[in-house]
Amino acid sequence: MRAGIVGVGFMGWIHYLAYQKSQQAELVAFCSRDEGKRSGDWRGIQGNFGPPGEQIDVSGMNVYDSLDAMLLDDSIDLIDICLPPALHAEAIEKSIAAGKKVLCEKPLSLSAEDALRLASLGEPGDVMVAHVLPFMPEFGLLVDANADGRYGKPIAGRFKRTISPPDWIPDFYQLDSVGGPLIDLHVHDAHLIRVLFGMPESVETACLRRDGVAKLYETVFRFPEGYPVSAGGGVIDTPARGFTHGYEVSFERATIQFEFAAYADGTNATIPLVILHQDGTVERPEFSGSDQIDSFVNEIDAAAKAIATGEVSPLLDGKLAADAIQICEWQNA
């Protein structure tokens, strides 16, 4: 698969690093309005994980100053959209009209209605959405167990995802540009809940708000089968909090637990993934030889496989991504 990136920011940098490691996909182009970035100076890029941006070698890539120009490049199979969420729709529409496949960073859109529209553009599977969580080993195990039934059906779950104030995103709480904690942060867990349990019938959320937008929240999701599923998180008002995510999910014959927290002083705390079997045995799988970028490699390779075979992974499905946004909208109502 030959790809071109639009959006040379933090996620564009992370995707760039993933392409360098992929054996299934090649980054052949990117576009940026910034002359410095077009020359390969990505040193000003930084985010909340991974290495900071570097000076990159652009000599082997086609470099453009606009998406319109890049879409004329017949060598590109897929447009990898790493733009701010408010710009996703226009980029997807143009890319599909130009006959390209799309891999769009989450969230697909800032509203469920628009996300469903975008997911339906082109042929089925033309619009794929980069929800990376299921491609991370600790979360992917849940997805795999659900798919093959090794522990029976999932019957309960608790999920958490908390960050310190994201001061590097000045419009974080703007619903028309970033979407706030639910759309930007919790959408990861909403998507995973949708994959594991299906679509909830209703949700009940208690939350603290900032300018009408849910900031810190706890939600119970109600399913026809009565599964006890909940999720909590959002923004904690101290930079010391850093980042935390984790879960405890019960299947019919096992419970799986994992949690990771990073703090402002550079320390972290982890509950390594543990499987608590019904027969009383405890299993601690080890995931060796991987780093944070490898999950994005897995995601990009899944997109490459979809283009090669015509069979899109459900984990990249645009309609599933739209459902996740719908869940977030219900929570913020």
mmCIF file of C-alpha atoms in Angstrom, residues 102-223:
data_model
loop_
_atom_site.group_PDB
_atom_site.id
_atom_site.type_symbol
_atom_site.label_atom_id
_atom_site.label_comp_id
_atom_site.label_asym_id
_atom_site.label_seq_id
_atom_site.Cartn_x
_atom_site.Cartn_y
_atom_site.Cartn_z
ATOM 1 C CA VAL A 102 -9.073 6.796 3.270
ATOM 2 C CA LEU A 103 -7.666 6.050 6.714
ATOM 3 C CA CYS A 104 -8.882 8.838 8.997
ATOM 4 C CA GLU A 105 -7.661 9.389 12.540
ATOM 5 C CA LYS A 106 -10.329 9.253 15.236
ATOM 6 C CA PRO A 107 -12.775 10.810 15.780
ATOM 7 C CA LEU A 108 -14.223 10.407 12.298
ATOM 8 C CA SER A 109 -16.291 13.564 12.816
ATOM 9 C CA LEU A 110 -17.554 15.824 15.584
ATOM 10 C CA SER A 111 -21.145 14.564 15.289
ATOM 11 C CA ALA A 112 -22.619 11.108 14.875
ATOM 12 C CA GLU A 113 -24.861 12.224 12.028
ATOM 13 C CA ASP A 114 -21.950 13.568 10.000
ATOM 14 C CA ALA A 115 -19.771 10.581 10.896
ATOM 15 C CA LEU A 116 -22.384 8.186 9.508
ATOM 16 C CA ARG A 117 -22.577 10.244 6.326
ATOM 17 C CA LEU A 118 -18.810 10.179 5.891
ATOM 18 C CA ALA A 119 -18.611 6.446 6.612
ATOM 19 C CA SER A 120 -21.055 5.845 3.754
ATOM 20 C CA LEU A 121 -19.070 7.724 1.104
ATOM 21 C CA GLY A 122 -17.623 5.808 -1.823
ATOM 22 C CA GLU A 123 -17.759 2.033 -1.906
ATOM 23 C CA PRO A 124 -18.107 -0.035 1.291
ATOM 24 C CA GLY A 125 -14.785 0.031 3.110
ATOM 25 C CA ASP A 126 -13.420 3.091 1.292
ATOM 26 C CA VAL A 127 -13.509 5.097 4.542
ATOM 27 C CA MET A 128 -11.566 3.430 7.357
ATOM 28 C CA VAL A 129 -11.106 4.987 10.802
ATOM 29 C CA ALA A 130 -7.912 4.720 12.859
ATOM 30 C CA HIS A 131 -9.107 3.658 16.310
ATOM 31 C CA VAL A 132 -5.791 2.344 17.579
ATOM 32 C CA LEU A 133 -6.879 0.943 20.956
ATOM 33 C CA PRO A 134 -7.860 -2.543 19.670
ATOM 34 C CA PHE A 135 -4.441 -2.803 17.999
ATOM 35 C CA MET A 136 -2.646 -2.366 21.344
ATOM 36 C CA PRO A 137 -1.784 -5.809 22.793
ATOM 37 C CA GLU A 138 -3.402 -5.218 26.181
ATOM 38 C CA PHE A 139 -6.689 -4.143 24.581
ATOM 39 C CA GLY A 140 -6.427 -6.359 21.518
ATOM 40 C CA LEU A 141 -6.561 -9.420 23.761
ATOM 41 C CA LEU A 142 -10.118 -8.430 24.732
ATOM 42 C CA VAL A 143 -11.088 -8.085 21.074
ATOM 43 C CA ASP A 144 -9.517 -11.419 20.146
ATOM 44 C CA ALA A 145 -11.154 -13.215 23.084
ATOM 45 C CA ASN A 146 -14.516 -11.767 22.109
ATOM 46 C CA ALA A 147 -14.035 -12.838 18.493
ATOM 47 C CA ASP A 148 -12.997 -16.431 19.143
ATOM 48 C CA GLY A 149 -15.027 -17.058 22.303
ATOM 49 C CA ARG A 150 -12.112 -18.551 24.230
ATOM 50 C CA TYR A 151 -13.581 -17.380 27.565
ATOM 51 C CA GLY A 152 -17.225 -17.267 26.535
ATOM 52 C CA LYS A 153 -19.155 -14.026 26.072
ATOM 53 C CA PRO A 154 -18.158 -10.724 27.707
ATOM 54 C CA ILE A 155 -20.691 -10.072 30.468
ATOM 55 C CA ALA A 156 -19.377 -7.039 32.388
ATOM 56 C CA GLY A 157 -16.831 -4.272 32.081
ATOM 57 C CA ARG A 158 -15.381 -1.189 33.733
ATOM 58 C CA PHE A 159 -13.219 1.211 31.718
ATOM 59 C CA LYS A 160 -11.235 4.319 32.683
ATOM 60 C CA ARG A 161 -9.347 7.021 30.790
ATOM 61 C CA THR A 162 -8.114 10.167 32.542
ATOM 62 C CA ILE A 163 -5.722 12.967 31.605
ATOM 63 C CA SER A 164 -4.295 16.135 33.116
ATOM 64 C CA PRO A 165 -5.360 19.435 31.522
ATOM 65 C CA PRO A 166 -4.466 19.253 27.784
ATOM 66 C CA ASP A 167 -3.063 22.777 27.687
ATOM 67 C CA TRP A 168 -1.372 22.102 24.332
ATOM 68 C CA ILE A 169 -4.867 22.020 22.733
ATOM 69 C CA PRO A 170 -6.323 25.496 23.376
ATOM 70 C CA ASP A 171 -9.742 24.678 21.859
ATOM 71 C CA PHE A 172 -10.041 21.261 23.541
ATOM 72 C CA TYR A 173 -13.510 22.029 24.940
ATOM 73 C CA GLN A 174 -14.894 23.477 21.709
ATOM 74 C CA LEU A 175 -17.533 21.102 20.328
ATOM 75 C CA ASP A 176 -17.103 22.456 16.802
ATOM 76 C CA SER A 177 -13.328 22.007 16.621
ATOM 77 C CA VAL A 178 -12.030 19.285 18.976
ATOM 78 C CA GLY A 179 -15.115 18.000 20.770
ATOM 79 C CA GLY A 180 -14.065 17.942 24.428
ATOM 80 C CA PRO A 181 -13.080 14.983 26.610
ATOM 81 C CA LEU A 182 -15.830 12.650 25.449
ATOM 82 C CA ILE A 183 -15.270 12.981 21.697
ATOM 83 C CA ASP A 184 -11.481 13.358 21.872
ATOM 84 C CA LEU A 185 -10.637 11.025 24.765
ATOM 85 C CA HIS A 186 -13.473 8.738 25.813
ATOM 86 C CA VAL A 187 -14.311 7.846 22.187
ATOM 87 C CA HIS A 188 -11.531 5.231 22.476
ATOM 88 C CA ASP A 189 -13.468 3.384 25.179
ATOM 89 C CA ALA A 190 -16.851 4.009 23.551
ATOM 90 C CA HIS A 191 -15.511 2.303 20.419
ATOM 91 C CA LEU A 192 -14.140 -0.628 22.435
ATOM 92 C CA ILE A 193 -17.427 -0.997 24.328
ATOM 93 C CA ARG A 194 -19.261 -1.012 20.982
ATOM 94 C CA VAL A 195 -16.932 -3.739 19.662
ATOM 95 C CA LEU A 196 -17.265 -5.938 22.754
ATOM 96 C CA PHE A 197 -20.876 -5.459 23.857
ATOM 97 C CA GLY A 198 -22.735 -3.942 20.912
ATOM 98 C CA MET A 199 -24.775 -0.757 20.936
ATOM 99 C CA PRO A 200 -26.263 0.216 24.327
ATOM 100 C CA GLU A 201 -29.975 0.885 24.580
ATOM 101 C CA SER A 202 -29.344 3.931 26.755
ATOM 102 C CA VAL A 203 -26.738 5.608 28.949
ATOM 103 C CA GLU A 204 -26.838 7.401 32.287
ATOM 104 C CA THR A 205 -24.046 9.869 33.002
ATOM 105 C CA ALA A 206 -23.063 11.913 36.034
ATOM 106 C CA CYS A 207 -20.549 14.601 35.167
ATOM 107 C CA LEU A 208 -18.874 17.875 35.963
ATOM 108 C CA ARG A 209 -19.052 20.297 33.063
ATOM 109 C CA ARG A 210 -17.000 23.133 31.657
ATOM 110 C CA ASP A 211 -18.991 25.593 29.551
ATOM 111 C CA GLY A 212 -21.687 22.964 29.124
ATOM 112 C CA VAL A 213 -19.258 20.258 27.954
ATOM 113 C CA ALA A 214 -18.739 17.109 30.043
ATOM 114 C CA LYS A 215 -15.300 17.370 31.641
ATOM 115 C CA LEU A 216 -15.191 14.608 34.276
ATOM 116 C CA TYR A 217 -17.754 11.838 33.976
ATOM 117 C CA GLU A 218 -18.988 8.420 35.088
ATOM 118 C CA THR A 219 -21.378 6.552 32.818
ATOM 119 C CA VAL A 220 -23.458 3.392 33.091
ATOM 120 C CA PHE A 221 -24.342 1.788 29.757
ATOM 121 C CA ARG A 222 -27.565 -0.205 29.618
ATOM 122 C CA PHE A 223 -27.841 -3.226 27.311
#
